[in-house]
mmCIF file of C-alpha atoms and ligand atoms in Angstrom:
data_model
loop_
_atom_site.group_PDB
_atom_site.id
_atom_site.type_symbol
_atom_site.label_atom_id
_atom_site.label_comp_id
_atom_site.label_asym_id
_atom_site.label_seq_id
_atom_site.Cartn_x
_atom_site.Cartn_y
_atom_site.Cartn_z
ATOM 1 C CA UNK A 1299 -49.445 42.142 6.818
ATOM 2 C CA UNK A 1300 -50.376 42.385 10.466
ATOM 3 C CA UNK A 1301 -50.919 46.057 11.290
ATOM 4 C CA UNK A 1302 -48.147 47.654 13.314
ATOM 5 C CA UNK A 1303 -46.787 44.412 14.724
ATOM 6 C CA UNK A 1304 -43.466 43.321 13.349
ATOM 7 C CA UNK A 1305 -42.142 39.807 13.460
ATOM 8 C CA UNK A 1306 -38.774 38.322 12.739
ATOM 9 C CA UNK A 1307 -38.801 36.909 9.230
ATOM 10 C CA UNK A 1308 -38.722 33.360 10.542
ATOM 11 C CA UNK A 1309 -41.630 33.977 12.910
ATOM 12 C CA UNK A 1310 -43.720 35.535 10.243
ATOM 13 C CA UNK A 1311 -43.061 32.715 7.817
ATOM 14 C CA UNK A 1312 -44.198 30.303 10.497
ATOM 15 C CA UNK A 1313 -47.116 32.555 11.385
ATOM 16 C CA UNK A 1314 -48.251 32.852 7.802
ATOM 17 C CA UNK A 1315 -48.408 29.089 7.429
ATOM 18 C CA UNK A 1316 -50.114 28.058 10.670
ATOM 19 C CA UNK A 1317 -52.932 26.507 8.687
ATOM 20 C CA UNK A 1318 -50.682 24.876 6.136
ATOM 21 C CA UNK A 1319 -49.951 21.181 6.674
ATOM 22 C CA UNK A 1320 -46.250 20.679 7.300
ATOM 23 C CA UNK A 1321 -45.402 18.567 4.275
ATOM 24 C CA UNK A 1322 -42.583 21.036 3.512
ATOM 25 C CA UNK A 1323 -39.983 22.789 5.670
ATOM 26 C CA UNK A 1324 -39.628 26.025 3.677
ATOM 27 C CA UNK A 1325 -36.805 28.491 4.154
ATOM 28 C CA UNK A 1326 -37.965 31.467 6.223
ATOM 29 C CA UNK A 1327 -38.809 33.780 3.346
ATOM 30 C CA UNK A 1328 -42.313 34.874 2.389
ATOM 31 C CA UNK A 1329 -42.383 35.667 -1.320
ATOM 32 C CA UNK A 1330 -44.890 38.303 -2.344
ATOM 33 C CA UNK A 1331 -43.825 39.151 -5.896
ATOM 34 C CA UNK A 1332 -41.449 38.007 -8.586
ATOM 35 C CA UNK A 1333 -40.245 39.127 -12.004
ATOM 36 C CA UNK A 1334 -37.577 37.521 -14.135
ATOM 37 C CA UNK A 1335 -34.898 36.112 -11.831
ATOM 38 C CA UNK A 1336 -35.809 38.216 -8.790
ATOM 39 C CA UNK A 1337 -38.273 37.516 -6.007
ATOM 40 C CA UNK A 1338 -39.432 40.104 -3.481
ATOM 41 C CA UNK A 1339 -40.544 39.215 0.023
ATOM 42 C CA UNK A 1340 -43.384 40.670 2.062
ATOM 43 C CA UNK A 1341 -41.002 43.303 3.484
ATOM 44 C CA UNK A 1342 -39.769 44.394 0.064
ATOM 45 C CA UNK A 1343 -36.415 42.570 0.270
ATOM 46 C CA UNK A 1344 -35.163 41.228 -3.034
ATOM 47 C CA UNK A 1345 -33.716 37.759 -3.602
ATOM 48 C CA UNK A 1346 -32.067 36.174 -6.600
ATOM 49 C CA UNK A 1347 -33.920 32.936 -7.385
ATOM 50 C CA UNK A 1348 -31.458 30.095 -7.952
ATOM 51 C CA UNK A 1349 -34.099 27.356 -7.721
ATOM 52 C CA UNK A 1350 -36.605 28.448 -10.384
ATOM 53 C CA UNK A 1351 -39.265 26.279 -8.722
ATOM 54 C CA UNK A 1352 -37.243 23.139 -9.498
ATOM 55 C CA UNK A 1353 -36.931 24.243 -13.160
ATOM 56 C CA UNK A 1354 -40.630 25.029 -13.583
ATOM 57 C CA UNK A 1355 -39.550 28.685 -13.971
ATOM 58 C CA UNK A 1356 -36.913 28.093 -16.686
ATOM 59 C CA UNK A 1357 -38.145 31.155 -18.609
ATOM 60 C CA UNK A 1358 -38.133 33.434 -15.573
ATOM 61 C CA UNK A 1359 -41.003 34.623 -13.416
ATOM 62 C CA UNK A 1360 -43.903 35.962 -15.464
ATOM 63 C CA UNK A 1361 -42.146 35.919 -18.821
ATOM 64 C CA UNK A 1362 -44.032 38.577 -20.844
ATOM 65 C CA UNK A 1363 -44.712 36.306 -23.836
ATOM 66 C CA UNK A 1364 -46.131 33.580 -21.585
ATOM 67 C CA UNK A 1365 -48.221 36.047 -19.572
ATOM 68 C CA UNK A 1366 -49.523 37.419 -22.879
ATOM 69 C CA UNK A 1367 -50.539 33.931 -24.049
ATOM 70 C CA UNK A 1368 -52.309 33.344 -20.740
ATOM 71 C CA UNK A 1369 -54.200 36.626 -20.576
ATOM 72 C CA UNK A 1370 -55.231 36.459 -24.237
ATOM 73 C CA UNK A 1371 -56.613 32.967 -23.709
ATOM 74 C CA UNK A 1372 -58.373 34.038 -20.481
ATOM 75 C CA UNK A 1373 -60.461 36.420 -22.569
ATOM 76 C CA UNK A 1374 -61.664 33.488 -24.689
ATOM 77 C CA UNK A 1375 -62.176 30.234 -22.763
ATOM 78 C CA UNK A 1376 -60.286 28.649 -19.882
ATOM 79 C CA UNK A 1377 -61.738 25.213 -19.206
ATOM 80 C CA UNK A 1378 -63.859 22.869 -21.276
ATOM 81 C CA UNK A 1379 -62.956 19.340 -20.090
ATOM 82 C CA UNK A 1380 -62.041 16.785 -22.727
ATOM 83 C CA UNK A 1381 -65.710 15.852 -23.145
ATOM 84 C CA UNK A 1382 -65.510 18.486 -25.909
ATOM 85 C CA UNK A 1383 -62.662 19.547 -28.117
ATOM 86 C CA UNK A 1384 -61.081 22.971 -27.698
ATOM 87 C CA UNK A 1385 -59.317 25.016 -30.330
ATOM 88 C CA UNK A 1386 -56.025 25.326 -28.408
ATOM 89 C CA UNK A 1387 -55.243 21.676 -27.697
ATOM 90 C CA UNK A 1388 -54.413 20.477 -31.225
ATOM 91 C CA UNK A 1389 -52.063 23.429 -31.978
ATOM 92 C CA UNK A 1390 -50.272 22.778 -28.677
ATOM 93 C CA UNK A 1391 -50.073 19.023 -29.280
ATOM 94 C CA UNK A 1392 -48.859 19.485 -32.852
ATOM 95 C CA UNK A 1393 -46.114 21.901 -31.793
ATOM 96 C CA UNK A 1394 -44.991 19.783 -28.838
ATOM 97 C CA UNK A 1395 -45.005 16.571 -30.902
ATOM 98 C CA UNK A 1396 -42.823 18.286 -33.492
ATOM 99 C CA UNK A 1397 -40.429 19.604 -30.850
ATOM 100 C CA UNK A 1398 -40.061 16.014 -29.625
ATOM 101 C CA UNK A 1399 -39.990 14.443 -33.093
ATOM 102 C CA UNK A 1400 -42.980 12.289 -32.132
ATOM 103 C CA UNK A 1401 -46.570 11.678 -33.286
ATOM 104 C CA UNK A 1402 -48.790 12.066 -30.248
ATOM 105 C CA UNK A 1403 -49.184 14.054 -27.030
ATOM 106 C CA UNK A 1404 -51.237 12.991 -24.014
ATOM 107 C CA UNK A 1405 -51.743 16.118 -21.872
ATOM 108 C CA UNK A 1406 -51.972 16.002 -18.087
ATOM 109 C CA UNK A 1407 -51.272 18.565 -15.340
ATOM 110 C CA UNK A 1408 -48.577 17.610 -12.858
ATOM 111 C CA UNK A 1409 -45.347 15.726 -13.346
ATOM 112 C CA UNK A 1410 -46.500 12.832 -11.203
ATOM 113 C CA UNK A 1411 -49.518 12.415 -13.481
ATOM 114 C CA UNK A 1412 -47.235 12.263 -16.508
ATOM 115 C CA UNK A 1413 -45.231 9.520 -14.769
ATOM 116 C CA UNK A 1414 -48.395 7.607 -13.859
ATOM 117 C CA UNK A 1415 -49.570 7.974 -17.455
ATOM 118 C CA UNK A 1416 -46.247 6.683 -18.744
ATOM 119 C CA UNK A 1417 -46.506 3.632 -16.497
ATOM 120 C CA UNK A 1418 -50.064 2.909 -17.638
ATOM 121 C CA UNK A 1419 -49.108 3.293 -21.299
ATOM 122 C CA UNK A 1420 -46.106 0.999 -20.805
ATOM 123 C CA UNK A 1421 -48.216 -1.670 -19.126
ATOM 124 C CA UNK A 1422 -50.946 -1.494 -21.790
ATOM 125 C CA UNK A 1423 -48.264 -1.670 -24.525
ATOM 126 C CA UNK A 1424 -46.726 -4.618 -22.701
ATOM 127 C CA UNK A 1425 -50.005 -6.582 -22.787
ATOM 128 C CA UNK A 1426 -51.413 -5.462 -26.128
ATOM 129 C CA UNK A 1427 -48.294 -5.218 -28.257
ATOM 130 C CA UNK A 1428 -45.497 -7.176 -26.607
ATOM 131 C CA UNK A 1429 -47.786 -9.930 -25.359
ATOM 132 C CA UNK A 1430 -46.836 -10.009 -21.685
ATOM 133 C CA UNK A 1431 -49.282 -12.261 -19.743
ATOM 134 C CA UNK A 1432 -52.066 -10.304 -17.994
ATOM 135 C CA UNK A 1433 -51.072 -8.668 -14.715
ATOM 136 C CA UNK A 1434 -47.371 -9.510 -15.081
ATOM 137 C CA UNK A 1435 -45.846 -6.396 -16.664
ATOM 138 C CA UNK A 1436 -42.785 -4.961 -14.910
ATOM 139 C CA UNK A 1437 -40.924 -1.654 -15.139
ATOM 140 C CA UNK A 1438 -37.218 -1.211 -14.386
ATOM 141 C CA UNK A 1439 -36.297 1.933 -12.430
ATOM 142 C CA UNK A 1440 -33.063 3.332 -11.011
ATOM 143 C CA UNK A 1441 -31.896 3.655 -7.426
ATOM 144 C CA UNK A 1442 -32.002 7.240 -6.169
ATOM 145 C CA UNK A 1443 -34.870 8.109 -8.491
ATOM 146 C CA UNK A 1444 -37.399 10.865 -7.991
ATOM 147 C CA UNK A 1445 -40.527 10.610 -10.117
ATOM 148 C CA UNK A 1446 -43.152 12.205 -7.846
ATOM 149 C CA UNK A 1447 -45.318 11.509 -4.839
ATOM 150 C CA UNK A 1448 -48.277 9.236 -5.686
ATOM 151 C CA UNK A 1449 -48.711 5.914 -3.914
ATOM 152 C CA UNK A 1450 -47.504 3.993 -6.985
ATOM 153 C CA UNK A 1451 -44.524 6.285 -7.570
ATOM 154 C CA UNK A 1452 -43.326 6.203 -3.956
ATOM 155 C CA UNK A 1453 -43.607 2.417 -4.167
ATOM 156 C CA UNK A 1454 -40.412 2.391 -6.262
ATOM 157 C CA UNK A 1455 -38.629 5.213 -4.440
ATOM 158 C CA UNK A 1456 -35.725 4.227 -2.191
ATOM 159 C CA UNK A 1457 -35.935 7.465 -0.211
ATOM 160 C CA UNK A 1458 -37.261 6.458 3.224
ATOM 161 C CA UNK A 1459 -38.791 9.916 3.794
ATOM 162 C CA UNK A 1460 -40.802 9.656 0.600
ATOM 163 C CA UNK A 1461 -41.835 6.032 1.092
ATOM 164 C CA UNK A 1462 -41.999 4.870 4.707
ATOM 165 C CA UNK A 1463 -45.499 4.522 6.196
ATOM 166 C CA UNK A 1464 -47.235 4.988 2.853
ATOM 167 C CA UNK A 1465 -47.593 1.325 1.946
ATOM 168 C CA UNK A 1466 -48.959 -1.102 0.917
ATOM 169 C CA UNK A 1467 -46.859 -0.560 -2.170
ATOM 170 C CA UNK A 1468 -47.661 -1.071 -5.835
ATOM 171 C CA UNK A 1469 -45.842 -4.139 -7.173
ATOM 172 C CA UNK A 1470 -44.239 -4.484 -10.598
ATOM 173 C CA UNK A 1471 -41.026 -2.473 -10.309
ATOM 174 C CA UNK A 1472 -37.401 -3.603 -10.305
ATOM 175 C CA UNK A 1473 -34.668 -1.269 -9.075
ATOM 176 C CA UNK A 1474 -31.135 -1.266 -10.490
ATOM 177 C CA UNK A 1475 -28.173 1.025 -9.712
ATOM 178 C CA UNK A 1476 -28.223 4.352 -11.595
ATOM 179 C CA UNK A 1477 -25.615 4.821 -14.302
ATOM 180 C CA UNK A 1478 -25.083 1.083 -14.885
ATOM 181 C CA UNK A 1479 -26.571 -0.022 -18.221
ATOM 182 C CA UNK A 1480 -25.393 -3.616 -17.783
ATOM 183 C CA UNK A 1481 -27.538 -3.842 -14.654
ATOM 184 C CA UNK A 1482 -30.549 -2.890 -16.756
ATOM 185 C CA UNK A 1483 -29.721 -5.551 -19.353
ATOM 186 C CA UNK A 1484 -29.389 -8.131 -16.574
ATOM 187 C CA UNK A 1485 -32.712 -7.153 -14.978
ATOM 188 C CA UNK A 1486 -34.801 -7.439 -18.151
ATOM 189 C CA UNK A 1487 -37.084 -10.479 -18.418
ATOM 190 C CA UNK A 1488 -39.893 -11.426 -20.820
ATOM 191 C CA UNK A 1489 -42.223 -9.556 -18.464
ATOM 192 C CA UNK A 1490 -40.345 -6.239 -18.670
ATOM 193 C CA UNK A 1491 -42.419 -3.581 -20.422
ATOM 194 C CA UNK A 1492 -40.239 -0.523 -19.871
ATOM 195 C CA UNK A 1493 -37.166 1.125 -18.409
ATOM 196 C CA UNK A 1494 -38.056 4.389 -16.640
ATOM 197 C CA UNK A 1495 -35.066 6.677 -16.091
ATOM 198 C CA UNK A 1496 -34.205 10.308 -15.360
ATOM 199 C CA UNK A 1497 -31.474 11.153 -17.926
ATOM 200 C CA UNK A 1498 -29.955 13.246 -15.136
ATOM 201 C CA UNK A 1499 -31.207 12.683 -11.588
ATOM 202 C CA UNK A 1500 -32.392 16.060 -10.292
ATOM 203 C CA UNK A 1501 -33.645 15.554 -6.753
ATOM 204 C CA UNK A 1502 -30.794 13.152 -6.051
ATOM 205 C CA UNK A 1503 -28.451 16.146 -6.477
ATOM 206 C CA UNK A 1504 -27.916 16.603 -10.234
ATOM 207 C CA UNK A 1505 -26.389 13.162 -10.703
ATOM 208 C CA UNK A 1506 -25.006 12.882 -14.237
ATOM 209 C CA UNK A 1507 -24.638 9.298 -15.496
ATOM 210 C CA UNK A 1508 -21.484 8.163 -17.294
ATOM 211 C CA UNK A 1509 -21.209 9.173 -20.970
ATOM 212 C CA UNK A 1510 -22.842 6.540 -23.157
ATOM 213 C CA UNK A 1511 -25.351 5.396 -20.516
ATOM 214 C CA UNK A 1512 -28.412 6.684 -22.371
ATOM 215 C CA UNK A 1513 -27.156 5.401 -25.729
ATOM 216 C CA UNK A 1514 -26.608 1.977 -24.204
ATOM 217 C CA UNK A 1515 -30.104 1.965 -22.670
ATOM 218 C CA UNK A 1516 -31.512 2.817 -26.108
ATOM 219 C CA UNK A 1517 -29.638 -0.139 -27.666
ATOM 220 C CA UNK A 1518 -30.657 -2.545 -24.912
ATOM 221 C CA UNK A 1519 -34.308 -1.511 -25.136
ATOM 222 C CA UNK A 1520 -34.259 -1.964 -28.918
ATOM 223 C CA UNK A 1521 -32.619 -5.391 -28.685
ATOM 224 C CA UNK A 1522 -34.954 -6.638 -25.958
ATOM 225 C CA UNK A 1523 -38.238 -5.063 -27.135
ATOM 226 C CA UNK A 1524 -38.619 -2.882 -24.056
ATOM 227 C CA UNK A 1525 -39.795 0.755 -23.966
ATOM 228 C CA UNK A 1526 -37.346 3.465 -22.956
ATOM 229 C CA UNK A 1527 -39.196 6.106 -20.922
ATOM 230 C CA UNK A 1528 -37.231 9.279 -20.166
ATOM 231 C CA UNK A 1529 -38.492 11.361 -17.255
ATOM 232 C CA UNK A 1530 -37.421 14.792 -18.532
ATOM 233 C CA UNK A 1531 -39.769 16.642 -16.181
ATOM 234 C CA UNK A 1532 -36.876 18.486 -14.505
ATOM 235 C CA UNK A 1533 -34.044 17.935 -17.012
ATOM 236 C CA UNK A 1534 -35.979 18.825 -20.166
ATOM 237 C CA UNK A 1535 -37.013 22.019 -21.965
ATOM 238 C CA UNK A 1536 -33.736 23.880 -22.102
ATOM 239 C CA UNK A 1537 -32.164 23.408 -18.695
ATOM 240 C CA UNK A 1538 -29.150 21.368 -19.781
ATOM 241 C CA UNK A 1539 -28.273 23.440 -22.855
ATOM 242 C CA UNK A 1540 -30.274 21.196 -25.185
ATOM 243 C CA UNK A 1541 -34.017 20.791 -25.518
ATOM 244 C CA UNK A 1542 -33.782 17.453 -23.695
ATOM 245 C CA UNK A 1543 -31.083 15.870 -21.566
ATOM 246 C CA UNK A 1544 -31.356 12.839 -23.889
ATOM 247 C CA UNK A 1545 -30.071 15.122 -26.693
ATOM 248 C CA UNK A 1546 -26.686 15.201 -24.924
ATOM 249 C CA UNK A 1547 -26.204 11.653 -26.201
ATOM 250 C CA UNK A 1548 -28.283 12.030 -29.361
ATOM 251 C CA UNK A 1549 -30.797 9.566 -27.947
ATOM 252 C CA UNK A 1550 -34.566 9.531 -28.538
ATOM 253 C CA UNK A 1551 -36.624 7.634 -25.950
ATOM 254 C CA UNK A 1552 -39.931 5.935 -26.771
ATOM 255 C CA UNK A 1553 -41.783 8.194 -24.343
ATOM 256 C CA UNK A 1554 -40.846 11.636 -23.056
ATOM 257 C CA UNK A 1555 -42.389 12.585 -19.721
ATOM 258 C CA UNK A 1556 -42.592 16.376 -19.513
ATOM 259 C CA UNK A 1557 -43.853 18.798 -16.893
ATOM 260 C CA UNK A 1558 -42.491 21.657 -14.799
ATOM 261 C CA UNK A 1559 -41.249 24.217 -17.411
ATOM 262 C CA UNK A 1560 -43.964 23.091 -19.850
ATOM 263 C CA UNK A 1561 -46.305 25.287 -17.788
ATOM 264 C CA UNK A 1562 -44.131 28.336 -18.375
ATOM 265 C CA UNK A 1563 -43.768 28.978 -14.655
ATOM 266 C CA UNK A 1564 -47.448 29.840 -14.478
ATOM 267 C CA UNK A 1565 -49.644 26.736 -14.637
ATOM 268 C CA UNK A 1566 -49.235 23.026 -14.023
ATOM 269 C CA UNK A 1567 -48.906 21.508 -17.495
ATOM 270 C CA UNK A 1568 -47.500 18.044 -18.145
ATOM 271 C CA UNK A 1569 -47.525 15.625 -21.034
ATOM 272 C CA UNK A 1570 -46.457 12.235 -22.278
ATOM 273 C CA UNK A 1571 -45.115 12.382 -25.824
ATOM 274 C CA UNK A 1572 -44.549 9.340 -28.024
ATOM 275 C CA UNK A 1573 -45.151 7.695 -31.361
ATOM 276 C CA UNK A 1574 -48.474 6.224 -32.410
ATOM 277 C CA UNK A 1575 -47.273 2.606 -32.090
ATOM 278 C CA UNK A 1576 -46.780 3.176 -28.342
ATOM 279 C CA UNK A 1577 -48.981 6.049 -27.142
ATOM 280 C CA UNK A 1578 -51.699 4.911 -29.550
ATOM 281 C CA UNK A 1579 -52.438 1.894 -27.324
ATOM 282 C CA UNK A 1580 -54.592 4.112 -25.076
ATOM 283 C CA UNK A 1581 -58.258 4.026 -26.085
ATOM 284 C CA UNK A 1582 -61.113 6.395 -25.212
ATOM 285 C CA UNK A 1583 -62.197 6.096 -21.597
ATOM 286 C CA UNK A 1584 -59.069 4.337 -20.359
ATOM 287 C CA UNK A 1585 -57.226 7.373 -19.057
ATOM 288 C CA UNK A 1586 -57.860 11.055 -18.564
ATOM 289 C CA UNK A 1587 -57.963 14.173 -16.450
ATOM 290 C CA UNK A 1588 -60.583 16.869 -15.932
ATOM 291 C CA UNK A 1589 -57.998 19.614 -16.343
ATOM 292 C CA UNK A 1590 -55.465 17.971 -18.648
ATOM 293 C CA UNK A 1591 -55.278 19.707 -22.022
ATOM 294 C CA UNK A 1592 -57.477 22.624 -20.970
ATOM 295 C CA UNK A 1593 -57.396 25.655 -23.286
ATOM 296 C CA UNK A 1594 -55.516 27.870 -20.832
ATOM 297 C CA UNK A 1595 -52.833 25.245 -20.232
ATOM 298 C CA UNK A 1596 -52.624 24.502 -23.957
ATOM 299 C CA UNK A 1597 -52.198 28.185 -24.824
ATOM 300 C CA UNK A 1598 -49.397 28.502 -22.258
ATOM 301 C CA UNK A 1599 -47.790 25.220 -23.322
ATOM 302 C CA UNK A 1600 -47.883 26.273 -26.986
ATOM 303 C CA UNK A 1601 -46.107 29.528 -26.152
ATOM 304 C CA UNK A 1602 -43.472 27.579 -24.198
ATOM 305 C CA UNK A 1603 -42.836 25.345 -27.214
ATOM 306 C CA UNK A 1604 -42.573 28.450 -29.422
ATOM 307 C CA UNK A 1605 -39.983 29.934 -27.053
ATOM 308 C CA UNK A 1606 -37.956 26.732 -27.289
ATOM 309 C CA UNK A 1607 -38.141 26.505 -31.089
ATOM 310 C CA UNK A 1608 -35.552 29.248 -31.633
ATOM 311 C CA UNK A 1609 -32.977 27.449 -29.480
ATOM 312 C CA UNK A 1610 -32.228 30.733 -27.693
ATOM 313 C CA UNK A 1611 -32.859 29.374 -24.193
ATOM 314 C CA UNK A 1612 -30.910 26.181 -24.843
ATOM 315 C CA UNK A 1613 -27.989 28.353 -26.029
ATOM 316 C CA UNK A 1614 -28.224 30.584 -22.943
ATOM 317 C CA UNK A 1615 -28.165 27.511 -20.692
ATOM 318 C CA UNK A 1616 -25.072 26.238 -22.495
ATOM 319 C CA UNK A 1617 -23.147 29.517 -22.281
ATOM 320 C CA UNK A 1618 -24.216 30.476 -18.785
ATOM 321 C CA UNK A 1619 -23.558 26.916 -17.633
ATOM 322 C CA UNK A 1620 -19.964 27.138 -18.845
ATOM 323 C CA UNK A 1621 -19.704 30.500 -17.070
ATOM 324 C CA UNK A 1622 -21.116 29.021 -13.854
ATOM 325 C CA UNK A 1623 -18.754 26.049 -14.041
ATOM 326 C CA UNK A 1624 -15.686 28.293 -14.142
ATOM 327 C CA UNK A 1625 -17.089 30.587 -11.431
ATOM 328 C CA UNK A 1626 -17.631 27.593 -9.115
ATOM 329 C CA UNK A 1627 -14.218 26.078 -9.845
ATOM 330 C CA UNK A 1628 -12.288 28.110 -7.204
ATOM 331 C CA UNK A 1629 -14.721 26.940 -4.493
ATOM 332 C CA UNK A 1630 -13.698 23.301 -4.976
ATOM 333 C CA UNK A 1631 -11.669 22.339 -1.919
ATOM 334 C CA UNK A 1632 -12.753 25.599 -0.256
ATOM 335 C CA UNK A 1633 -15.985 24.536 1.394
ATOM 336 C CA UNK A 1634 -17.218 22.669 -1.673
ATOM 337 C CA UNK A 1635 -16.288 19.007 -2.091
ATOM 338 C CA UNK A 1636 -17.813 18.319 -5.521
ATOM 339 C CA UNK A 1637 -19.633 20.078 -8.342
ATOM 340 C CA UNK A 1638 -21.676 18.338 -11.047
ATOM 341 C CA UNK A 1639 -22.929 20.548 -13.832
ATOM 342 C CA UNK A 1640 -25.033 20.077 -16.973
ATOM 343 C CA UNK A 1641 -26.052 23.254 -18.773
ATOM 344 C CA UNK A 1642 -27.285 25.763 -16.224
ATOM 345 C CA UNK A 1643 -27.920 23.097 -13.597
ATOM 346 C CA UNK A 1644 -25.403 22.404 -10.858
ATOM 347 C CA UNK A 1645 -25.283 20.080 -7.877
ATOM 348 C CA UNK A 1646 -22.856 21.525 -5.346
ATOM 349 C CA UNK A 1647 -21.768 19.279 -2.481
ATOM 350 C CA UNK A 1648 -20.983 21.234 0.668
ATOM 351 C CA UNK A 1649 -18.034 20.121 2.780
ATOM 352 C CA UNK A 1650 -19.577 19.025 6.121
ATOM 353 C CA UNK A 1651 -16.847 21.022 7.899
ATOM 354 C CA UNK A 1652 -18.496 24.302 6.807
ATOM 355 C CA UNK A 1653 -22.114 23.251 7.377
ATOM 356 C CA UNK A 1654 -25.051 21.305 5.983
ATOM 357 C CA UNK A 1655 -26.780 22.109 2.718
ATOM 358 C CA UNK A 1656 -29.649 23.567 4.698
ATOM 359 C CA UNK A 1657 -27.335 25.816 6.732
ATOM 360 C CA UNK A 1658 -25.704 27.150 3.569
ATOM 361 C CA UNK A 1659 -29.160 27.723 2.048
ATOM 362 C CA UNK A 1660 -30.139 29.709 5.164
ATOM 363 C CA UNK A 1661 -26.932 31.778 5.045
ATOM 364 C CA UNK A 1662 -27.519 32.430 1.342
ATOM 365 C CA UNK A 1663 -31.050 33.589 2.089
ATOM 366 C CA UNK A 1664 -29.640 36.156 4.505
ATOM 367 C CA UNK A 1665 -27.411 37.276 1.637
ATOM 368 C CA UNK A 1666 -30.300 37.633 -0.804
ATOM 369 C CA UNK A 1667 -29.909 34.368 -2.707
ATOM 370 C CA UNK A 1668 -32.487 31.567 -2.640
ATOM 371 C CA UNK A 1669 -31.433 27.960 -3.143
ATOM 372 C CA UNK A 1670 -32.748 24.608 -1.964
ATOM 373 C CA UNK A 1671 -30.701 21.908 -0.301
ATOM 374 C CA UNK A 1672 -31.223 18.267 -1.175
ATOM 375 C CA UNK A 1673 -30.105 15.052 0.529
ATOM 376 C CA UNK A 1674 -28.258 16.767 3.378
ATOM 377 C CA UNK A 1675 -25.020 18.099 1.922
ATOM 378 C CA UNK A 1676 -26.023 19.189 -1.582
ATOM 379 C CA UNK A 1677 -27.398 22.465 -2.880
ATOM 380 C CA UNK A 1678 -28.810 22.723 -6.359
ATOM 381 C CA UNK A 1679 -28.201 25.785 -8.523
ATOM 382 C CA UNK A 1680 -30.812 26.076 -11.269
ATOM 383 C CA UNK A 1681 -31.662 29.731 -11.901
ATOM 384 C CA UNK A 1682 -34.141 30.852 -14.535
ATOM 385 C CA UNK A 1683 -32.386 30.698 -17.917
ATOM 386 C CA UNK A 1684 -32.894 34.463 -18.329
ATOM 387 C CA UNK A 1685 -30.320 35.212 -15.615
ATOM 388 C CA UNK A 1686 -27.365 37.443 -16.595
ATOM 389 C CA UNK A 1687 -23.740 36.407 -16.232
ATOM 390 C CA UNK A 1688 -23.154 39.315 -13.806
ATOM 391 C CA UNK A 1689 -26.028 38.105 -11.617
ATOM 392 C CA UNK A 1690 -24.563 34.583 -11.615
ATOM 393 C CA UNK A 1691 -21.181 36.003 -10.587
ATOM 394 C CA UNK A 1692 -22.797 37.906 -7.746
ATOM 395 C CA UNK A 1693 -24.615 34.753 -6.590
ATOM 396 C CA UNK A 1694 -21.406 32.689 -6.617
ATOM 397 C CA UNK A 1695 -19.673 35.437 -4.622
ATOM 398 C CA UNK A 1696 -22.492 35.212 -2.050
ATOM 399 C CA UNK A 1697 -21.952 31.438 -1.944
ATOM 400 C CA UNK A 1698 -18.228 31.956 -1.363
ATOM 401 C CA UNK A 1699 -19.042 34.320 1.534
ATOM 402 C CA UNK A 1700 -21.748 31.997 2.918
ATOM 403 C CA UNK A 1701 -19.261 29.110 3.003
ATOM 404 C CA UNK A 1702 -16.964 31.325 5.092
ATOM 405 C CA UNK A 1703 -19.690 32.706 7.427
HETATM 406 C C1 PLP B 720 -40.701 17.234 -10.055
HETATM 407 C C2 PLP B 720 -40.522 15.933 -10.718
HETATM 408 C C3 PLP B 720 -41.589 15.039 -10.874
HETATM 409 C C4 PLP B 720 -42.946 15.282 -10.270
HETATM 410 O O1 PLP B 720 -43.550 16.455 -10.738
HETATM 411 P P1 PLP B 720 -44.755 17.116 -9.907
HETATM 412 O O2 PLP B 720 -45.263 18.196 -10.824
HETATM 413 O O3 PLP B 720 -44.174 17.648 -8.646
HETATM 414 O O4 PLP B 720 -45.755 16.044 -9.671
HETATM 415 C C5 PLP B 720 -41.362 13.863 -11.556
HETATM 416 N N1 PLP B 720 -40.144 13.578 -12.061
HETATM 417 C C6 PLP B 720 -39.101 14.407 -11.937
HETATM 418 C C7 PLP B 720 -37.780 14.049 -12.535
HETATM 419 C C8 PLP B 720 -39.245 15.611 -11.243
HETATM 420 O O5 PLP B 720 -38.198 16.418 -11.078
#
């Protein structure tokens, strides 16, 4: 804090980030502390967190069991590199593999790294197992996707903001409309190694594909000898009322890409999870990460898996999601033009007559509720899964008031 000088919140936010490159346009709130579903700003004002760091904070800020796993591990060893083994990685991998019903886990740090890893695994599988001619492997992706920010990943984004001026682009990707399984079938050739899909598109505004889409992709991939890669980085680990969004259709992909909540809201922890016949194509020296699979991350990731094993968070997401759906219902036609909801994850389209998504997010901030707009007119509601029904009701009431402001 700056002595006796006081600044408007917006000024101070700006002031506090004068040395931060402007790759984000944050809301004017400077968070200083957080616990559970509440964040406190530098002036002591409290805000209900309806973003949960894009689902990285599914278990709430500083969940005691996760903090305990972290601090206990800090007393032992934090970082070893994979040049040596550490005694936390195998327990974490074993638990995560079991949660996924798979054989192997390849640990990384960020979501984008998990996506990059999935692409590399798919290409190597394409050459070594499927027999695609060298350098020819292709991956089918969906329009409107968000898989991260690396040069390869933005190469198959169709969001101009994410992509423009960052070329030359990585070749080898074919884009089809989202939600249309026939388009995937039509796009597959002998050179197709994988289909890479978000089971629900998060950044695009919680876009839920038609029922049967994931099942159909599974069938097509089986028939055509193509890998099905599910990017569950935002949709997975409890958010939709199941462990994975693929569970909504009883579908098991060949590779799960996980991140965000896998780090328990504390550390970046990501992973690719698959069976030995696919993930086993990677040999020593071909892929890696200095930090991936470090003991601290593994201890946190193991605790996250343990929290998910009881099904308690999945159940909360289901029940609270139903509660949220009925609370949002009266807003339809009253400032809200559409609501899409899966578990405790809602995309709420704001009627342009009452403002943009950003304007509603700013009005909500003034009312003590933090959300993030996406693609202009949409706000996403994805609170930590530990939120109470009464807190959700209060937040929806603030939204109703913000729409009328
Ligand atoms: C956030 C996200 C990513 C990228 O994760 P980072 O940790 O930001 O690199 C990839 N895929 C999906 C679906 C995401 O939501």
